[in-house]
Tab-separated table of C-alpha atoms and ligand atoms in Angstrom:
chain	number	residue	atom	x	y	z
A	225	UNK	CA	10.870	6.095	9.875
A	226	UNK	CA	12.449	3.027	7.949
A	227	UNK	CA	13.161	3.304	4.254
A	228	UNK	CA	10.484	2.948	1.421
A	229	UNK	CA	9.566	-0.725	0.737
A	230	UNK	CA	9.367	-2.368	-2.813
A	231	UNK	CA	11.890	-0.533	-3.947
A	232	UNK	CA	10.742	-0.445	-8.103
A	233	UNK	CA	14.235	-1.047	-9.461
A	234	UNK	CA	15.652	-4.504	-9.516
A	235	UNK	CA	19.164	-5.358	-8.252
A	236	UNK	CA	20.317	-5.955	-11.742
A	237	UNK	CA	19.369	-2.174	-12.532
A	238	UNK	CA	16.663	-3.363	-15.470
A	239	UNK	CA	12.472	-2.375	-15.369
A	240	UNK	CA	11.112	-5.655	-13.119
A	241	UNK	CA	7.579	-5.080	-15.138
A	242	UNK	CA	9.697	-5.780	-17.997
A	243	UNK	CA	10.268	-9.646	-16.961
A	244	UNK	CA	8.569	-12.868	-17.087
A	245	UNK	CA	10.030	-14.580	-14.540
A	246	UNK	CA	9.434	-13.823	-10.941
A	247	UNK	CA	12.298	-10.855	-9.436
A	248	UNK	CA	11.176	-12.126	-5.845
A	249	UNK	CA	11.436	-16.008	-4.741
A	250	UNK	CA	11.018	-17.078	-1.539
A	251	UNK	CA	10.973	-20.959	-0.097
A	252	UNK	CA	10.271	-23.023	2.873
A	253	UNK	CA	12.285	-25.853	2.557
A	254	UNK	CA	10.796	-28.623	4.303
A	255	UNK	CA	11.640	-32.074	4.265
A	256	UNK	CA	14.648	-32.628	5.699
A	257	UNK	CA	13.357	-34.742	8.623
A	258	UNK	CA	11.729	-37.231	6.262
A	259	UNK	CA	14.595	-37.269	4.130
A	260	UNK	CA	16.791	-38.398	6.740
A	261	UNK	CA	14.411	-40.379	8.168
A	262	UNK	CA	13.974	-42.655	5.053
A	263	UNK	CA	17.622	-43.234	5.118
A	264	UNK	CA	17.570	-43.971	8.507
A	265	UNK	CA	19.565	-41.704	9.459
A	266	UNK	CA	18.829	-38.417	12.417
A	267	UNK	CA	16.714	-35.824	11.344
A	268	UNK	CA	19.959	-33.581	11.554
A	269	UNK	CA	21.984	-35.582	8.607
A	270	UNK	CA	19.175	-34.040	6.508
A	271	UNK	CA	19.026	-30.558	7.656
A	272	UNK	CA	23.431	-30.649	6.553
A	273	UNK	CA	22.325	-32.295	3.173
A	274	UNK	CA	19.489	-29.144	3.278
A	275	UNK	CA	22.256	-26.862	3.799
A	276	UNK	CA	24.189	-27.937	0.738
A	277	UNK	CA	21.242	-27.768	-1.350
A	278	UNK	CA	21.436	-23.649	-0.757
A	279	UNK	CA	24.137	-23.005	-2.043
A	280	UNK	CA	23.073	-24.423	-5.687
A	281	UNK	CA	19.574	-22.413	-5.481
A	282	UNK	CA	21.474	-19.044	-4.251
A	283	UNK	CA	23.975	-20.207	-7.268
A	284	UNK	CA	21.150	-20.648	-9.910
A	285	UNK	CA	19.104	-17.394	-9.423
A	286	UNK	CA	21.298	-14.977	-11.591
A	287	UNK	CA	20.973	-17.064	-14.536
A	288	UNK	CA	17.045	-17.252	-13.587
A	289	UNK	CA	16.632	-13.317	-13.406
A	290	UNK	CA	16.110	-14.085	-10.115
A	291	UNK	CA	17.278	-10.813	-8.003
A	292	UNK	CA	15.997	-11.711	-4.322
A	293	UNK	CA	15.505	-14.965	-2.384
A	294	UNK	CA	14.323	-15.233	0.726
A	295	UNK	CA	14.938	-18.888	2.556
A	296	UNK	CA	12.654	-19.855	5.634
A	297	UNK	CA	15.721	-21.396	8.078
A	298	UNK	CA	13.855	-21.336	11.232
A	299	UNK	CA	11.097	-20.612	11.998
A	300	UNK	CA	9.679	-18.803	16.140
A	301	UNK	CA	7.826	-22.273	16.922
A	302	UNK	CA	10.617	-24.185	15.249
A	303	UNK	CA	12.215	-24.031	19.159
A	304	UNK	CA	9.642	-26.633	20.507
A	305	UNK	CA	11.680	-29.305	18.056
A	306	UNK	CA	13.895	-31.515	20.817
A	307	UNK	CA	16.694	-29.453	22.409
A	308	UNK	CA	19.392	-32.019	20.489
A	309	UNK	CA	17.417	-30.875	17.024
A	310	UNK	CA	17.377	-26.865	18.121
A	311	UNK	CA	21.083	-26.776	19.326
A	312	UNK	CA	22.111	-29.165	15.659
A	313	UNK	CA	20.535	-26.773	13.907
A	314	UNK	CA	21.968	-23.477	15.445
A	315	UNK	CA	25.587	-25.202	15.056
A	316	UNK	CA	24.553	-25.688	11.665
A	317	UNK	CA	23.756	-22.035	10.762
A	318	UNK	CA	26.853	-20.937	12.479
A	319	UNK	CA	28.880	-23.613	10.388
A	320	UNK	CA	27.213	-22.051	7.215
A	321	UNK	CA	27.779	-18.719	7.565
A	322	UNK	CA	31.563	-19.460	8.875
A	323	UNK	CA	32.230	-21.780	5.570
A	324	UNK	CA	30.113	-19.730	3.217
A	325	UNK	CA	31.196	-16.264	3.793
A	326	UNK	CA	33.575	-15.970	1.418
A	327	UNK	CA	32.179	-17.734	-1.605
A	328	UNK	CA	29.085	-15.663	-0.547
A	329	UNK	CA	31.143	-12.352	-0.810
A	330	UNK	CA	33.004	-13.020	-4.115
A	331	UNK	CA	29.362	-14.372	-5.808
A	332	UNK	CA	28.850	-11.033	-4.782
A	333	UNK	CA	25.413	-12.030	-2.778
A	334	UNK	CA	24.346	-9.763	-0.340
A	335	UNK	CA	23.268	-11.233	2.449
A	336	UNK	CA	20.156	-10.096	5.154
A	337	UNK	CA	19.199	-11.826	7.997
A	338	UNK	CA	14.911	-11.295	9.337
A	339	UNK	CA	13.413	-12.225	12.348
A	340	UNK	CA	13.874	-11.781	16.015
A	341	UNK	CA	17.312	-12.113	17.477
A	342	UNK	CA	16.769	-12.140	20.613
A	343	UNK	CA	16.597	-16.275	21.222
A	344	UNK	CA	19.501	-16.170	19.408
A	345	UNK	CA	23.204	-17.196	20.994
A	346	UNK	CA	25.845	-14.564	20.806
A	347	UNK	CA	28.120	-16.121	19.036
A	348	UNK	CA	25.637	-16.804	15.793
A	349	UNK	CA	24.259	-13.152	16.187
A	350	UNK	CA	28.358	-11.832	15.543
A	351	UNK	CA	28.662	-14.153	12.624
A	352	UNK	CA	25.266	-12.718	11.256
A	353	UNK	CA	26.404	-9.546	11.785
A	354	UNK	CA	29.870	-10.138	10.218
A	355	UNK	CA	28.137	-11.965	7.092
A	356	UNK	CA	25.794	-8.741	7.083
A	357	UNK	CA	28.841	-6.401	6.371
A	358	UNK	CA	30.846	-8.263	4.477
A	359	UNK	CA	28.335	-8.180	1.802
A	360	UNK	CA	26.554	-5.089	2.596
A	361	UNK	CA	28.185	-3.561	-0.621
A	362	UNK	CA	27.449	-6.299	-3.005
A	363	UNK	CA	24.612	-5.888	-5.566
A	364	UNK	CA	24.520	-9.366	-7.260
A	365	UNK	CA	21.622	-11.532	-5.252
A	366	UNK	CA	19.999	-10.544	-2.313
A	367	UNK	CA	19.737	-13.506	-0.259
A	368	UNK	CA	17.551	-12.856	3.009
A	369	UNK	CA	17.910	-15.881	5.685
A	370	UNK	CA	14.897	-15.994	7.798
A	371	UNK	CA	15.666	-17.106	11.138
A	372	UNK	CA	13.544	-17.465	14.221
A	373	UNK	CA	11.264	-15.747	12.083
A	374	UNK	CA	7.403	-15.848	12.166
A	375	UNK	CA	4.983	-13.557	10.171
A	376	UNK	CA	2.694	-12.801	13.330
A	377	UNK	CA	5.719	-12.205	15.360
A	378	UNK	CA	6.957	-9.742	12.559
A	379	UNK	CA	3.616	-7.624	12.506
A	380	UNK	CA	4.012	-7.657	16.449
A	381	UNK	CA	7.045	-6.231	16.281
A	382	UNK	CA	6.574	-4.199	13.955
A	383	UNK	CA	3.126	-2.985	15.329
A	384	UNK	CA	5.380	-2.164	18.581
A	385	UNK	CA	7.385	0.444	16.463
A	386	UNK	CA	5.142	1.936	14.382
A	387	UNK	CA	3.146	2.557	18.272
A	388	UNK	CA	6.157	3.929	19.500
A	389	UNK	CA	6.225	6.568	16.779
A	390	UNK	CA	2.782	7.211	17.409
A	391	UNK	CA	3.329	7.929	21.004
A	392	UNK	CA	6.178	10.056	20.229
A	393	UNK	CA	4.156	12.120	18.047
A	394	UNK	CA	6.474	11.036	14.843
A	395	UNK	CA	3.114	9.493	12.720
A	396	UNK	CA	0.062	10.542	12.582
A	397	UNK	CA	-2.471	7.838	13.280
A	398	UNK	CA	-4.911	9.501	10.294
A	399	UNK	CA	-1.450	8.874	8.204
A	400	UNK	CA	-1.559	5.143	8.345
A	401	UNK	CA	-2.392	3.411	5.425
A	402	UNK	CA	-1.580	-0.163	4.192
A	403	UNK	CA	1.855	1.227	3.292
A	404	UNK	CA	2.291	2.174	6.790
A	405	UNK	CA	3.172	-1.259	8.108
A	406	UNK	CA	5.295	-2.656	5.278
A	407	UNK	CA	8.174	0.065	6.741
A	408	UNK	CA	8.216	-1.436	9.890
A	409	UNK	CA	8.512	-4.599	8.977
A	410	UNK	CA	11.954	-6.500	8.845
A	411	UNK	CA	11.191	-6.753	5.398
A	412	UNK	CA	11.049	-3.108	4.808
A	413	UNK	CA	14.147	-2.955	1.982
A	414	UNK	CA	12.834	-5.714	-0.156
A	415	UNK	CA	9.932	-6.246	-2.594
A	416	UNK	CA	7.386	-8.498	-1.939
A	417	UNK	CA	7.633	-12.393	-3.169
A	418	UNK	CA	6.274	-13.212	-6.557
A	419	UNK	CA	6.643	-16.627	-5.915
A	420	UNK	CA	6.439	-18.665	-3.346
A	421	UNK	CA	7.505	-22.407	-2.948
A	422	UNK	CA	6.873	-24.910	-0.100
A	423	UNK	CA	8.809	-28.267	-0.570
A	424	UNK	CA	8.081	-31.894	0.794
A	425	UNK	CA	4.234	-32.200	-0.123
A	426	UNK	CA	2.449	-29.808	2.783
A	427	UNK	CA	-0.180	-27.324	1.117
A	428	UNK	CA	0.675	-24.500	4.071
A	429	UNK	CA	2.658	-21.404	4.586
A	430	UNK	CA	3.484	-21.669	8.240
A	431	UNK	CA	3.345	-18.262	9.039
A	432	UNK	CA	5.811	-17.070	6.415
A	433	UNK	CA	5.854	-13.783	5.037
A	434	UNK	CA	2.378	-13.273	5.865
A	435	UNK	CA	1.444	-9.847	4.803
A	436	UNK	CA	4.124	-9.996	1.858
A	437	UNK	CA	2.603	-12.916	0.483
A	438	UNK	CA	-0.511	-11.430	-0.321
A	439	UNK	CA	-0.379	-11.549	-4.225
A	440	UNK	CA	2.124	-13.953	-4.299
A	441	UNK	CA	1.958	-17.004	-6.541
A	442	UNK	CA	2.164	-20.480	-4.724
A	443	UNK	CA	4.063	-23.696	-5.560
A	444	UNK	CA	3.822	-27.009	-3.166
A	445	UNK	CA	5.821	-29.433	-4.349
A	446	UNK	CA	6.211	-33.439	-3.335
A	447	UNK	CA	10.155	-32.746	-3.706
A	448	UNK	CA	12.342	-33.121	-0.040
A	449	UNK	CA	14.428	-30.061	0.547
A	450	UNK	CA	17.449	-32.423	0.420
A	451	UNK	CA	16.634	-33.195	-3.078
A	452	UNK	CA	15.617	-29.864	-4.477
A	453	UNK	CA	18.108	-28.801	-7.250
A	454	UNK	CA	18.174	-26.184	-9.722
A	455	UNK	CA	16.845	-27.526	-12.639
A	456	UNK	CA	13.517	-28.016	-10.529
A	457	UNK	CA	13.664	-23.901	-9.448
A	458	UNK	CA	14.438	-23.090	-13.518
A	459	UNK	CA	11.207	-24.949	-13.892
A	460	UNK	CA	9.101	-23.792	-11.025
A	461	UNK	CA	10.253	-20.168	-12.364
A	462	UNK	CA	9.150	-20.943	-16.123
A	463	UNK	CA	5.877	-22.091	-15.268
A	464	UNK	CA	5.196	-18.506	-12.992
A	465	UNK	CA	6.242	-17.078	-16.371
A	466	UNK	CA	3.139	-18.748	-17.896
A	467	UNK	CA	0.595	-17.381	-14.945
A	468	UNK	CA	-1.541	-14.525	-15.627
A	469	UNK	CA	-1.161	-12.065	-12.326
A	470	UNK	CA	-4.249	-9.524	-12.001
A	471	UNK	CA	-3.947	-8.489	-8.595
A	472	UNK	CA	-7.987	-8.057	-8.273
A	473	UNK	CA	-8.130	-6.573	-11.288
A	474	UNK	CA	-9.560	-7.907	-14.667
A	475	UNK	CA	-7.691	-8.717	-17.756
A	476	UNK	CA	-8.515	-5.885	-20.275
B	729	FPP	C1	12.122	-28.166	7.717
B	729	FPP	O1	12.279	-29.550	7.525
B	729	FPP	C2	13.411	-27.550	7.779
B	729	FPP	C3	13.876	-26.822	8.818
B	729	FPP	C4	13.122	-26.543	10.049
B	729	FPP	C5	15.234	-26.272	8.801
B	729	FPP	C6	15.654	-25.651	7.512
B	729	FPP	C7	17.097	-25.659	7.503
B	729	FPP	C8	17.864	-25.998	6.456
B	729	FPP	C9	17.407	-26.278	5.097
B	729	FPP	C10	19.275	-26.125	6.665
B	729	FPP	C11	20.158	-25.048	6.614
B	729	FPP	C12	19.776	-23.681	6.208
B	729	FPP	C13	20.703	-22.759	6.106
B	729	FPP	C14	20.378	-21.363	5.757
B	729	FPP	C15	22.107	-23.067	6.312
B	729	FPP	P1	11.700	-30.525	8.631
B	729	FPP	O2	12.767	-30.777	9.613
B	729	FPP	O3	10.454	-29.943	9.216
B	729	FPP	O4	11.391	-31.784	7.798
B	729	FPP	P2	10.192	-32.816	8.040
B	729	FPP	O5	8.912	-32.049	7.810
B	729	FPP	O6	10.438	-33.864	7.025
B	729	FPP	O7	10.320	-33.299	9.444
Protein backbone atom coordinates (compact mmCIF):
# COMPACT_ATOMS: atom_id res chain seq x y z
CA UNK A 1 0.00 0.00 0.00
CA UNK A 2 1.40 3.63 -0.70
CA UNK A 3 2.90 5.63 2.12
CA UNK A 4 0.85 7.59 4.82
CA UNK A 5 -0.52 10.92 3.48
CA UNK A 6 -0.25 14.37 5.33
CA UNK A 7 2.73 13.61 6.59
CA UNK A 8 2.50 16.02 10.16
CA UNK A 9 6.04 17.35 9.93
CA UNK A 10 6.84 20.17 7.60
CA UNK A 11 9.81 20.13 5.19
CA UNK A 12 11.55 22.72 7.24
CA UNK A 13 11.44 20.16 10.28
CA UNK A 14 9.24 22.84 12.59
CA UNK A 15 5.35 21.94 14.20
CA UNK A 16 3.01 23.20 10.94
CA UNK A 17 0.13 23.91 13.77
CA UNK A 18 2.64 26.21 15.01
CA UNK A 19 2.32 28.69 11.83
CA UNK A 20 0.17 31.32 10.53
CA UNK A 21 0.76 31.18 7.18
CA UNK A 22 -0.44 28.41 5.00
CA UNK A 23 2.51 25.16 4.78
CA UNK A 24 0.47 24.01 1.57
CA UNK A 25 -0.16 26.46 -1.59
CA UNK A 26 -1.41 25.39 -4.56
CA UNK A 27 -2.41 27.62 -7.90
CA UNK A 28 -4.05 27.49 -11.20
CA UNK A 29 -2.53 29.96 -13.12
CA UNK A 30 -4.79 31.11 -15.67
CA UNK A 31 -4.56 33.91 -17.85
CA UNK A 32 -2.05 33.52 -20.08
CA UNK A 33 -4.26 33.44 -23.21
CA UNK A 34 -5.76 36.83 -22.39
CA UNK A 35 -2.56 38.18 -21.53
CA UNK A 36 -1.18 37.54 -24.78
CA UNK A 37 -4.10 38.24 -26.39
CA UNK A 38 -4.26 41.92 -25.17
CA UNK A 39 -0.86 42.39 -26.53
CA UNK A 40 -1.74 40.94 -29.56
CA UNK A 41 0.37 38.58 -29.53
CA UNK A 42 -0.39 34.17 -29.72
CA UNK A 43 -1.77 32.71 -26.83
CA UNK A 44 1.69 30.83 -26.57
CA UNK A 45 3.92 34.22 -25.99
CA UNK A 46 1.91 34.22 -22.73
CA UNK A 47 2.11 30.74 -21.57
CA UNK A 48 6.57 31.53 -21.95
CA UNK A 49 5.93 34.86 -19.99
CA UNK A 50 3.71 32.24 -17.50
CA UNK A 51 6.65 30.14 -17.33
CA UNK A 52 8.97 32.85 -16.10
CA UNK A 53 6.59 33.94 -13.60
CA UNK A 54 7.35 30.29 -11.74
CA UNK A 55 10.33 30.58 -11.10
CA UNK A 56 9.82 33.89 -8.81
CA UNK A 57 6.75 32.12 -6.88
CA UNK A 58 8.89 28.70 -6.40
CA UNK A 59 11.73 31.47 -5.41
CA UNK A 60 9.48 33.38 -2.86
CA UNK A 61 7.96 30.46 -0.82
CA UNK A 62 10.93 29.85 1.66
CA UNK A 63 10.88 33.29 2.82
CA UNK A 64 6.86 32.82 3.03
CA UNK A 65 7.10 29.56 5.27
CA UNK A 66 5.78 28.20 2.42
CA UNK A 67 7.02 24.32 2.36
CA UNK A 68 4.87 22.82 -0.66
CA UNK A 69 3.44 24.25 -3.89
CA UNK A 70 1.61 22.59 -6.14
CA UNK A 71 1.21 24.42 -9.82
CA UNK A 72 -1.79 23.32 -12.14
CA UNK A 73 0.39 23.12 -15.74
CA UNK A 74 -2.05 21.16 -17.64
CA UNK A 75 -4.74 20.09 -17.08
CA UNK A 76 -6.66 16.14 -18.86
CA UNK A 77 -9.20 18.43 -20.96
CA UNK A 78 -6.48 20.99 -21.52
CA UNK A 79 -5.73 18.54 -24.88
CA UNK A 80 -8.93 19.78 -26.73
CA UNK A 81 -6.91 23.42 -26.92
CA UNK A 82 -5.72 23.55 -30.92
CA UNK A 83 -3.01 20.98 -31.71
CA UNK A 84 -0.44 24.21 -32.43
CA UNK A 85 -1.43 25.36 -28.56
CA UNK A 86 -1.02 21.49 -27.09
CA UNK A 87 2.32 20.74 -28.96
CA UNK A 88 3.66 24.86 -27.78
CA UNK A 89 2.91 23.98 -24.63
CA UNK A 90 4.53 20.44 -24.30
CA UNK A 91 7.81 22.09 -25.96
CA UNK A 92 7.43 24.50 -23.34
CA UNK A 93 7.47 22.11 -20.33
CA UNK A 94 10.28 20.24 -21.85
CA UNK A 95 12.22 23.66 -22.32
CA UNK A 96 11.53 24.29 -18.52
CA UNK A 97 12.57 21.43 -17.03
CA UNK A 98 15.82 21.28 -19.48
CA UNK A 99 16.75 25.12 -18.44
CA UNK A 100 15.55 24.87 -14.87
CA UNK A 101 17.06 21.76 -13.61
CA UNK A 102 19.90 22.98 -12.24
CA UNK A 103 18.88 26.19 -10.55
CA UNK A 104 16.03 23.86 -9.35
CA UNK A 105 18.63 21.40 -7.79
CA UNK A 106 20.99 23.94 -6.12
CA UNK A 107 17.61 25.99 -4.61
CA UNK A 108 17.47 22.70 -3.35
CA UNK A 109 13.57 22.26 -4.55
CA UNK A 110 12.42 18.97 -4.84
CA UNK A 111 10.55 18.46 -7.56
CA UNK A 112 7.19 15.89 -8.16
CA UNK A 113 5.38 15.56 -11.10
CA UNK A 114 1.06 14.28 -10.68
CA UNK A 115 -1.16 13.20 -13.14
CA UNK A 116 -1.40 10.65 -15.84
CA UNK A 117 1.55 10.08 -18.08
CA UNK A 118 0.37 8.21 -20.37
CA UNK A 119 -0.62 11.15 -23.18
CA UNK A 120 2.57 12.19 -22.49
CA UNK A 121 5.63 12.10 -25.30
CA UNK A 122 8.66 10.14 -24.35
CA UNK A 123 10.96 12.47 -24.48
CA UNK A 124 9.12 14.93 -21.71
CA UNK A 125 8.33 11.76 -19.54
CA UNK A 126 12.64 11.14 -19.38
CA UNK A 127 13.15 14.75 -18.54
CA UNK A 128 10.40 14.38 -15.75
CA UNK A 129 11.92 11.54 -14.64
CA UNK A 130 15.49 12.99 -14.69
CA UNK A 131 14.16 16.31 -12.87
CA UNK A 132 12.45 13.71 -10.38
CA UNK A 133 15.93 12.30 -9.30
CA UNK A 134 17.94 14.95 -9.44
CA UNK A 135 16.09 16.46 -6.65
CA UNK A 136 14.73 13.49 -5.01
CA UNK A 137 17.23 14.22 -2.08
CA UNK A 138 16.55 17.83 -1.62
CA UNK A 139 14.42 19.01 1.35
CA UNK A 140 14.09 22.80 0.68
CA UNK A 141 10.51 23.30 -1.34
CA UNK A 142 8.51 20.73 -2.61
CA UNK A 143 7.33 21.86 -5.83
CA UNK A 144 4.65 19.35 -7.39
CA UNK A 145 3.93 20.17 -11.30
CA UNK A 146 0.57 18.96 -12.19
CA UNK A 147 0.43 17.85 -15.62
CA UNK A 148 -2.31 16.27 -17.64
CA UNK A 149 -3.78 16.15 -14.39
CA UNK A 150 -7.53 16.14 -13.48
CA UNK A 151 -9.06 15.47 -9.97
CA UNK A 152 -11.79 12.95 -11.36
CA UNK A 153 -9.20 11.29 -13.40
CA UNK A 154 -7.01 11.01 -10.15
CA UNK A 155 -9.86 9.31 -7.99
CA UNK A 156 -10.30 6.98 -11.16
CA UNK A 157 -7.10 5.97 -11.02
CA UNK A 158 -6.73 5.74 -7.93
CA UNK A 159 -10.13 3.90 -7.37
CA UNK A 160 -8.49 1.32 -10.01
CA UNK A 161 -5.68 0.53 -7.41
CA UNK A 162 -7.16 0.56 -4.34
CA UNK A 163 -9.78 -2.30 -6.46
CA UNK A 164 -6.90 -4.10 -7.42
CA UNK A 165 -5.83 -4.57 -3.82
CA UNK A 166 -9.17 -5.51 -3.02
CA UNK A 167 -9.26 -8.23 -5.53
CA UNK A 168 -6.00 -9.43 -4.46
CA UNK A 169 -7.14 -9.80 -1.05
CA UNK A 170 -4.43 -6.98 0.18
CA UNK A 171 -7.49 -4.51 1.83
CA UNK A 172 -10.22 -5.30 3.36
CA UNK A 173 -13.26 -3.59 1.94
CA UNK A 174 -14.71 -3.16 5.86
CA UNK A 175 -11.05 -1.36 6.19
CA UNK A 176 -11.82 1.54 3.96
CA UNK A 177 -12.31 4.67 5.44
CA UNK A 178 -11.88 8.27 4.12
CA UNK A 179 -8.14 7.74 4.69
CA UNK A 180 -8.29 4.89 2.42
CA UNK A 181 -8.29 6.86 -0.81
CA UNK A 182 -5.90 9.69 0.00
CA UNK A 183 -2.97 6.67 -0.33
CA UNK A 184 -3.83 5.98 -3.64
CA UNK A 185 -3.90 9.07 -4.83
CA UNK A 186 -0.87 10.70 -6.75
CA UNK A 187 -0.94 12.97 -4.03
CA UNK A 188 -0.33 10.40 -1.43
CA UNK A 189 3.26 12.01 0.01
CA UNK A 190 1.97 15.49 0.42
CA UNK A 191 -0.41 17.34 2.78
CA UNK A 192 -3.38 18.72 1.66
CA UNK A 193 -3.54 22.58 0.30
CA UNK A 194 -4.29 25.25 2.81
CA UNK A 195 -4.64 27.60 0.25
CA UNK A 196 -5.72 27.69 -2.86
CA UNK A 197 -5.41 30.45 -5.60
CA UNK A 198 -7.03 30.74 -9.08
CA UNK A 199 -5.64 33.73 -11.16
CA UNK A 200 -7.23 35.80 -14.11
CA UNK A 201 -10.80 36.56 -12.55
CA UNK A 202 -12.72 32.88 -12.94
CA UNK A 203 -14.49 31.86 -9.52
CA UNK A 204 -13.80 27.84 -10.41
CA UNK A 205 -11.47 25.08 -9.55
CA UNK A 206 -11.48 23.10 -12.75
CA UNK A 207 -11.20 19.90 -11.37
CA UNK A 208 -8.08 20.55 -9.31
CA UNK A 209 -7.19 18.75 -6.37
CA UNK A 210 -10.63 17.80 -5.78
CA UNK A 211 -10.73 15.69 -2.74
CA UNK A 212 -7.56 17.60 -1.27
CA UNK A 213 -9.24 20.75 -1.48
CA UNK A 214 -11.82 20.01 0.83
CA UNK A 215 -10.90 22.45 3.74
CA UNK A 216 -8.88 24.44 1.75
CA UNK A 217 -9.09 28.23 1.77
CA UNK A 218 -9.86 29.92 -1.69
CA UNK A 219 -8.40 33.01 -3.41
CA UNK A 220 -9.69 34.22 -7.10
CA UNK A 221 -7.93 36.90 -8.12
CA UNK A 222 -8.44 39.50 -11.31
CA UNK A 223 -4.45 39.21 -11.68
CA UNK A 224 -3.16 37.33 -15.31
CA UNK A 225 -0.76 34.56 -14.56
CA UNK A 226 1.78 36.56 -16.63
CA UNK A 227 1.59 39.27 -14.16
CA UNK A 228 1.46 37.43 -10.89
CA UNK A 229 4.62 38.27 -8.80
CA UNK A 230 5.64 37.66 -5.40
CA UNK A 231 4.74 40.47 -3.56
CA UNK A 232 1.01 39.56 -4.58
CA UNK A 233 1.62 35.62 -3.09
CA UNK A 234 3.35 37.42 0.31
CA UNK A 235 0.00 39.10 0.40
CA UNK A 236 -2.43 36.43 -0.59
CA UNK A 237 -0.43 34.34 2.23
CA UNK A 238 -0.84 37.21 4.98
CA UNK A 239 -4.37 37.58 4.53
CA UNK A 240 -4.89 33.33 5.02
CA UNK A 241 -2.94 34.23 8.17
CA UNK A 242 -5.89 36.45 9.22
CA UNK A 243 -8.72 33.55 8.41
CA UNK A 244 -10.16 31.65 11.15
CA UNK A 245 -10.06 27.71 9.91
CA UNK A 246 -12.67 25.45 11.95
CA UNK A 247 -12.91 22.58 9.84
CA UNK A 248 -16.80 22.00 10.92
CA UNK A 249 -16.06 22.62 14.14
CA UNK A 250 -16.96 25.69 16.36
CA UNK A 251 -14.66 28.22 17.78
CA UNK A 252 -14.45 27.45 21.58
C1 LIG B 1 -4.15 28.71 -18.40
O1 LIG B 1 -4.19 29.94 -19.09
C2 LIG B 1 -2.81 28.20 -18.43
C3 LIG B 1 -2.46 27.00 -18.94
C4 LIG B 1 -3.39 26.03 -19.53
C5 LIG B 1 -1.05 26.58 -18.97
C6 LIG B 1 -0.27 26.86 -17.73
C7 LIG B 1 1.12 26.89 -18.12
C8 LIG B 1 2.02 27.80 -17.71
C9 LIG B 1 1.81 28.84 -16.70
C10 LIG B 1 3.31 27.79 -18.32
C11 LIG B 1 4.35 26.97 -17.90
C12 LIG B 1 4.30 26.12 -16.69
C13 LIG B 1 5.37 25.45 -16.33
C14 LIG B 1 5.37 24.54 -15.17
C15 LIG B 1 6.63 25.59 -17.04
P1 LIG B 1 -5.14 30.05 -20.35
O2 LIG B 1 -4.36 29.67 -21.54
O3 LIG B 1 -6.36 29.22 -20.13
O4 LIG B 1 -5.48 31.55 -20.35
P2 LIG B 1 -6.86 32.22 -20.81
O5 LIG B 1 -7.91 31.73 -19.84
O6 LIG B 1 -6.59 33.67 -20.69
O7 LIG B 1 -7.11 31.76 -22.20
Amino acid sequence: MPADPNPQVSAAGEDPAARSGPRHVAIIMDGNGRWAQARGRPRLFGHHAGARRVREVVECCPGLGVDYLTIFAFSTENWKRTQTEVAGLMSLFRRYISKEMNALAEKSVRVRFIGDRVRLDAKLISLMDKLERKTEGNCGTQLTIALNYGGRDEVARATKRLARDVADGRLNPEDIDEETLPRYLDTHVLPDPDLVIRTSGEARISNFLLWQSAYAEYEFIDTLWPDFSAEEMERLCSSFGRRERRFGAVKT
